[in-house]
Coordinates of C-alpha atoms in Angstrom, one line a residue:
X1 CA -31.2 0.7 32.9
X2 CA -28.1 2.1 31.2
X3 CA -28.0 2.4 27.5
X4 CA -24.9 2.8 25.3
X5 CA -24.4 3.5 21.6
X6 CA -21.0 1.8 21.7
X7 CA -20.6 -1.5 20.0
X8 CA -19.2 -4.5 22.0
X9 CA -15.8 -4.1 20.3
X10 CA -15.6 -0.3 21.0
X11 CA -14.4 1.8 23.9
X12 CA -14.4 5.6 24.7
X13 CA -11.6 7.7 26.1
X14 CA -11.7 10.4 28.7
X15 CA -11.8 13.0 25.9
X16 CA -14.8 11.3 24.2
X17 CA -12.8 9.5 21.4
X18 CA -14.5 6.3 20.3
X19 CA -11.9 3.6 19.5
X20 CA -11.7 -0.1 18.7
X21 CA -10.6 -2.4 21.5
X22 CA -7.3 -4.0 20.8
X23 CA -6.3 -1.1 18.5
X24 CA -3.0 0.8 18.8
X25 CA -5.0 3.6 20.5
X26 CA -6.1 1.1 23.1
X27 CA -2.6 -0.1 23.6
X28 CA -1.4 3.4 24.2
X29 CA -4.0 3.9 26.9
X30 CA -2.6 0.9 28.7
X31 CA 0.9 2.2 29.0
X32 CA 1.5 3.5 32.6
X33 CA 2.4 7.2 32.9
X34 CA 5.1 7.5 35.7
X35 CA 4.9 11.4 35.7
X36 CA 3.5 13.2 38.6
X37 CA 0.2 15.0 38.1
X38 CA 1.6 18.3 39.2
X39 CA 2.9 20.3 36.2
X40 CA 1.7 17.8 33.7
X41 CA 0.2 19.7 30.7
X42 CA -0.3 16.9 28.2
X43 CA -1.6 13.4 28.7
X44 CA 0.7 10.5 27.7
X45 CA -2.0 9.2 25.4
X46 CA -2.0 12.4 23.5
X47 CA 1.8 12.5 23.2
X48 CA 2.0 8.9 22.0
X49 CA -0.7 9.4 19.3
X50 CA 1.1 12.5 18.0
X51 CA 4.4 10.7 17.9
X52 CA 2.8 7.8 16.0
X53 CA 1.1 10.1 13.5
X54 CA 4.3 12.1 13.0
X55 CA 6.3 8.9 12.4
X56 CA 3.8 7.8 9.8
X57 CA 4.6 11.1 8.1
X58 CA 8.4 10.3 8.2
X59 CA 9.2 12.5 11.2
X60 CA 11.4 10.5 13.6
X61 CA 13.4 13.0 15.6
X62 CA 11.8 15.0 18.6
X63 CA 12.4 18.3 16.8
X64 CA 10.8 17.0 13.6
X65 CA 7.9 15.6 15.6
X66 CA 7.4 18.9 17.4
X67 CA 7.5 20.9 14.1
X68 CA 5.0 18.5 12.4
X69 CA 2.6 18.7 15.4
X70 CA 2.8 22.5 15.3
X71 CA 2.0 22.6 11.6
X72 CA -1.1 20.3 12.2
X73 CA -2.1 21.7 15.6
X74 CA -5.7 22.5 14.6
X75 CA -6.3 19.2 13.0
X76 CA -4.8 17.3 16.0
X77 CA -6.8 19.3 18.5
X78 CA -10.0 18.3 16.7
X79 CA -9.0 14.7 16.2
X80 CA -8.0 14.1 19.8
X81 CA -10.7 16.2 21.4
X82 CA -8.3 18.7 22.9
X83 CA -9.5 22.0 24.5
X84 CA -6.7 24.0 22.9
X85 CA -4.5 23.6 20.0
X86 CA -1.2 24.2 21.8
X87 CA 1.4 21.5 20.9
X88 CA 4.3 20.3 23.1
X89 CA 7.9 21.5 22.9
X90 CA 10.3 19.0 21.4
X91 CA 11.9 18.4 24.8
X92 CA 8.6 16.9 25.9
X93 CA 8.8 14.2 23.2
X94 CA 12.4 13.7 24.1
X95 CA 11.5 13.0 27.7
X96 CA 8.9 10.5 26.6
X97 CA 11.6 8.5 24.8
X98 CA 14.0 8.9 27.7
X99 CA 11.8 8.1 30.7
X100 CA 8.7 6.3 29.5
X101 CA 9.1 4.5 26.2
X102 CA 12.3 4.3 24.3
X103 CA 12.4 4.8 20.6
X104 CA 13.2 1.2 20.0
X105 CA 10.2 0.1 22.2
X106 CA 8.0 2.5 20.3
X107 CA 9.2 1.1 17.0
X108 CA 8.5 -2.4 18.2
X109 CA 5.0 -1.4 19.1
X110 CA 4.5 0.0 15.6
X111 CA 5.9 -3.1 14.0
X112 CA 3.5 -5.2 16.1
X113 CA 0.6 -3.1 15.0
X114 CA 1.6 -3.3 11.3
X115 CA 2.3 -7.0 11.4
X116 CA -1.0 -8.0 13.0
X117 CA -3.6 -9.7 10.7
X118 CA -7.3 -9.5 11.2
X119 CA -10.2 -11.2 9.6
X120 CA -11.1 -8.0 7.8
X121 CA -7.7 -7.7 6.2
X122 CA -7.8 -8.1 2.4
X123 CA -5.7 -10.4 0.3
X124 CA -4.3 -7.8 -2.0
X125 CA -1.6 -5.3 -1.0
X126 CA -0.9 -2.5 -3.5
X127 CA 2.3 -0.4 -3.4
X128 CA 2.4 3.1 -4.7
X129 CA 4.5 6.2 -4.1
X130 CA 3.0 9.7 -3.8
X131 CA 4.1 13.2 -3.0
X132 CA 2.8 14.6 0.3
X133 CA 0.5 17.6 -0.4
X134 CA 1.8 20.8 1.0
X135 CA 5.4 19.7 1.5
X136 CA 7.0 21.4 -1.5
X137 CA 8.6 24.7 -0.7
X138 CA 9.9 27.4 -3.0
X139 CA 13.5 26.8 -3.9
X140 CA 13.3 23.0 -3.3
X141 CA 13.6 20.6 -6.2
X142 CA 10.8 18.4 -4.8
X143 CA 8.6 17.9 -1.8
X144 CA 8.4 14.9 0.5
X145 CA 7.5 11.5 -1.0
X146 CA 6.3 8.4 0.7
X147 CA 5.8 4.8 -0.5
X148 CA 2.6 3.4 0.8
X149 CA 1.3 -0.2 1.1
X150 CA -2.4 -0.2 0.8
X151 CA -5.0 -2.8 1.7
X152 CA -7.6 -2.8 -1.0
X153 CA -10.4 -4.4 1.1
X154 CA -10.1 -2.4 4.3
X155 CA -9.0 0.7 2.3
X156 CA -6.3 1.3 4.9
X157 CA -2.7 2.2 4.5
X158 CA -0.7 -0.5 6.3
X159 CA 2.8 1.0 6.0
X160 CA 4.4 4.1 4.7
X161 CA 8.1 4.5 4.0
X162 CA 9.8 7.8 3.4
X163 CA 11.6 8.1 0.1
X164 CA 14.7 10.1 0.7
X165 CA 15.9 12.8 -1.7
X166 CA 18.5 10.6 -3.5
X167 CA 16.4 7.5 -3.4
X168 CA 13.5 6.1 -5.4
X169 CA 10.6 3.7 -4.8
X170 CA 12.8 0.7 -5.7
X171 CA 15.0 1.4 -2.7
X172 CA 12.1 2.1 -0.3
X173 CA 10.0 -0.9 -1.3
X174 CA 12.1 -3.7 0.5
X175 CA 12.0 -1.6 3.7
X176 CA 8.3 -1.2 3.5
X177 CA 7.6 -4.9 2.7
X178 CA 9.6 -5.9 5.8
X179 CA 7.0 -4.2 8.0
X180 CA 4.0 -6.0 6.8
X181 CA 2.8 -9.6 7.0
X182 CA 3.2 -11.1 3.5
X183 CA 2.0 -14.6 4.3
X184 CA -0.8 -15.4 1.8
X185 CA -0.9 -11.9 0.4
X186 CA -0.9 -10.8 -3.2
X187 CA 1.5 -7.8 -3.7
X188 CA 1.1 -5.6 -6.8
X189 CA 2.4 -2.3 -7.9
X190 CA 3.4 -0.3 -11.0
X191 CA 6.1 -1.4 -13.5
X192 CA 8.8 0.3 -11.4
X193 CA 8.4 -2.5 -8.8
X194 CA 8.9 -5.3 -11.3
X195 CA 12.3 -6.2 -9.8
X196 CA 13.9 -9.6 -9.1
X197 CA 14.9 -8.7 -5.5
X198 CA 11.4 -7.5 -4.6
X199 CA 9.9 -10.6 -6.1
X200 CA 12.3 -12.8 -4.1
X201 CA 11.5 -11.0 -0.9
X202 CA 7.8 -11.5 -1.3
X203 CA 8.2 -15.2 -2.0
X204 CA 10.4 -15.6 1.1
X205 CA 7.6 -14.0 3.1
X206 CA 5.2 -16.7 1.7
X207 CA 3.4 -14.1 -0.4
X208 CA 2.6 -13.8 -4.1
X209 CA 3.2 -11.1 -6.6
X210 CA 1.5 -9.7 -9.7
X211 CA 3.6 -7.2 -11.7
X212 CA 2.9 -5.2 -14.9
X213 CA 5.7 -5.5 -17.4
X214 CA 6.7 -2.5 -19.5
X215 CA 9.8 -1.3 -21.4
X216 CA 11.9 -0.9 -18.3
X217 CA 12.2 -4.7 -18.4
X218 CA 13.1 -4.7 -22.1
X219 CA 13.9 -8.4 -22.6
X220 CA 10.9 -9.6 -20.7
X221 CA 8.5 -7.1 -22.3
X222 CA 9.7 -8.1 -25.8
X223 CA 9.4 -11.8 -25.0
X224 CA 5.8 -11.5 -23.8
X225 CA 4.9 -9.4 -26.8
X226 CA 6.4 -12.0 -29.2
X227 CA 4.7 -14.8 -27.4
X228 CA 1.2 -13.4 -27.8
X229 CA 1.8 -11.9 -31.3
X230 CA -0.6 -13.3 -33.9
X231 CA 0.8 -16.5 -35.4
X232 CA 1.5 -16.2 -39.1
X233 CA 3.0 -19.5 -40.2
X234 CA 4.7 -19.8 -43.6
X235 CA 3.0 -21.8 -46.4
X236 CA 3.5 -25.5 -45.7
X237 CA 4.2 -25.1 -42.0
X238 CA 1.6 -25.6 -39.3
X239 CA 0.9 -23.3 -36.3
X240 CA 3.1 -23.6 -33.2
X241 CA 1.4 -25.5 -30.4
X242 CA 0.7 -23.2 -27.4
X243 CA -0.8 -23.5 -23.9
X244 CA -2.8 -20.3 -24.2
X245 CA -5.9 -19.9 -22.1
X246 CA -8.3 -17.1 -23.1
X247 CA -11.3 -15.5 -21.4
X248 CA -13.4 -12.5 -22.4
X249 CA -15.8 -10.3 -20.5
X250 CA -18.1 -7.6 -21.8
X251 CA -19.5 -4.8 -19.5
X252 CA -21.4 -1.6 -20.1
X253 CA -22.0 1.5 -18.2
X254 CA -21.5 5.3 -18.3
X255 CA -22.3 5.4 -22.0
X256 CA -19.6 3.0 -23.1
X257 CA -19.1 -0.7 -23.8
X258 CA -15.9 -2.3 -22.6
X259 CA -14.5 -5.6 -23.8
X260 CA -11.7 -7.2 -21.8
X261 CA -9.8 -10.1 -23.2
X262 CA -7.0 -12.0 -21.3
X263 CA -4.6 -14.6 -22.5
X264 CA -2.3 -16.5 -20.2
X265 CA 0.6 -18.8 -20.7
X266 CA 3.3 -20.7 -18.8
X267 CA 5.6 -21.1 -21.9
X268 CA 8.0 -18.4 -20.7
X269 CA 8.5 -19.7 -17.2
X270 CA 11.9 -21.3 -17.9
X271 CA 13.0 -18.8 -20.5
X272 CA 12.7 -15.7 -18.4
X273 CA 14.4 -17.1 -15.4
X274 CA 12.4 -14.9 -13.0
X275 CA 12.1 -15.8 -9.3
X276 CA 9.0 -18.0 -8.8
X277 CA 7.4 -17.2 -12.1
X278 CA 4.1 -19.0 -12.6
X279 CA 2.7 -17.5 -15.8
X280 CA 2.6 -14.4 -18.0
X281 CA -0.5 -12.8 -19.4
X282 CA -1.7 -10.2 -21.8
X283 CA -4.7 -8.1 -21.0
X284 CA -6.5 -6.2 -23.7
X285 CA -9.2 -3.6 -23.2
X286 CA -11.4 -2.2 -25.9
X287 CA -13.8 0.8 -25.4
X288 CA -16.8 1.7 -27.6
X289 CA -18.6 5.0 -26.8
X290 CA -22.2 4.5 -27.7
X291 CA -23.3 8.1 -28.2
X292 CA -20.3 9.1 -30.4
X293 CA -20.1 5.7 -32.1
X294 CA -16.4 5.7 -31.6
X295 CA -14.0 2.8 -30.8
X296 CA -10.9 3.8 -29.0
X297 CA -7.5 2.1 -29.6
X298 CA -7.2 -1.0 -27.5
X299 CA -5.2 -0.8 -24.3
X300 CA -2.8 -3.7 -24.0
X301 CA -1.0 -4.7 -20.8
X302 CA 1.5 -7.4 -20.1
X303 CA 2.1 -8.9 -16.6
X304 CA 3.7 -11.8 -14.8
X305 CA 2.5 -13.7 -11.7
X306 CA 3.9 -16.2 -9.1
X307 CA 2.8 -19.8 -9.3
X308 CA 0.8 -20.0 -6.1
X309 CA -1.2 -17.0 -7.3
X310 CA -1.9 -18.7 -10.6
X311 CA -3.3 -21.7 -8.8
X312 CA -5.7 -19.6 -6.6
X313 CA -7.0 -17.1 -9.2
X314 CA -9.5 -18.2 -11.8
X315 CA -9.1 -17.0 -15.3
X316 CA -12.4 -15.2 -15.1
X317 CA -11.4 -13.3 -12.0
X318 CA -8.5 -11.8 -13.9
X319 CA -10.8 -10.1 -16.3
X320 CA -12.7 -8.2 -13.5
X321 CA -10.7 -5.0 -13.8
X322 CA -7.6 -3.2 -15.2
X323 CA -5.4 -4.8 -12.5
X324 CA -6.7 -8.3 -12.0
X325 CA -5.6 -8.7 -8.4
X326 CA -7.8 -5.8 -7.4
X327 CA -10.9 -7.7 -8.3
X328 CA -12.3 -8.8 -4.9

């Protein structure tokens, strides 16, 4: 009787790499290699994986791919189970695109991979830009930056978009969002991404957004601050009627007590004239350190959300963390 430690959804390559059936690695293995065995130094599978990883790092041209592979030779050899850490010449990658798989076909394969949805995929997609470690060189103003779209549940980076020298995350965000399936997803990010065009793109893709609001959207920020400001009516006048909903949660741990209070309102939906706005909210967090007996100044955050999101998220769920949508 034969025994295997592999799960039913797993396979193993000739070099001993365990992979998931239906994954991009599995797809690469199914591509036929038209090259003759004589003189072939690198397997097509190895070449395709290196090209894919290099493209994720923003390297698209054969020369860039070869340089990237050379700089990561030891890591790639260990990852792919190679006997030696020699990496191919840039002409080898060029021949792959010319004779086996065109760059357009490779890009389509990557798009297919990024667009696919699985049961394990999470509901929340977080956007964030980061500098790549080890890319800054002496004499350069900055290193290489990428904008990533991250799945909070699977803890996987779904898409990365290179941020060019003269660009910023606002320019890269629409490009990255085009490469992911937004249907039914909640997209969040920092205040830089609180932009009308990005919000419209998400709504067109049947997704939802949840953006923090800061001073970079001055009018909106001021309107939210005024809306939730304590009501101090003049003598003889009553309080203004509001639709506020409030929830509070108290948690303790690591020597501190944290109190989260959230207020939501739909009163600014028409006034702000923001694409698909469903409600705004104000989240306040207070910290009390037990040992020191100190109370820290409250942290207050303002945000806005699309209407479909407001219908699906309970008020209590929004108090689960600093960024409500990340509470799974």
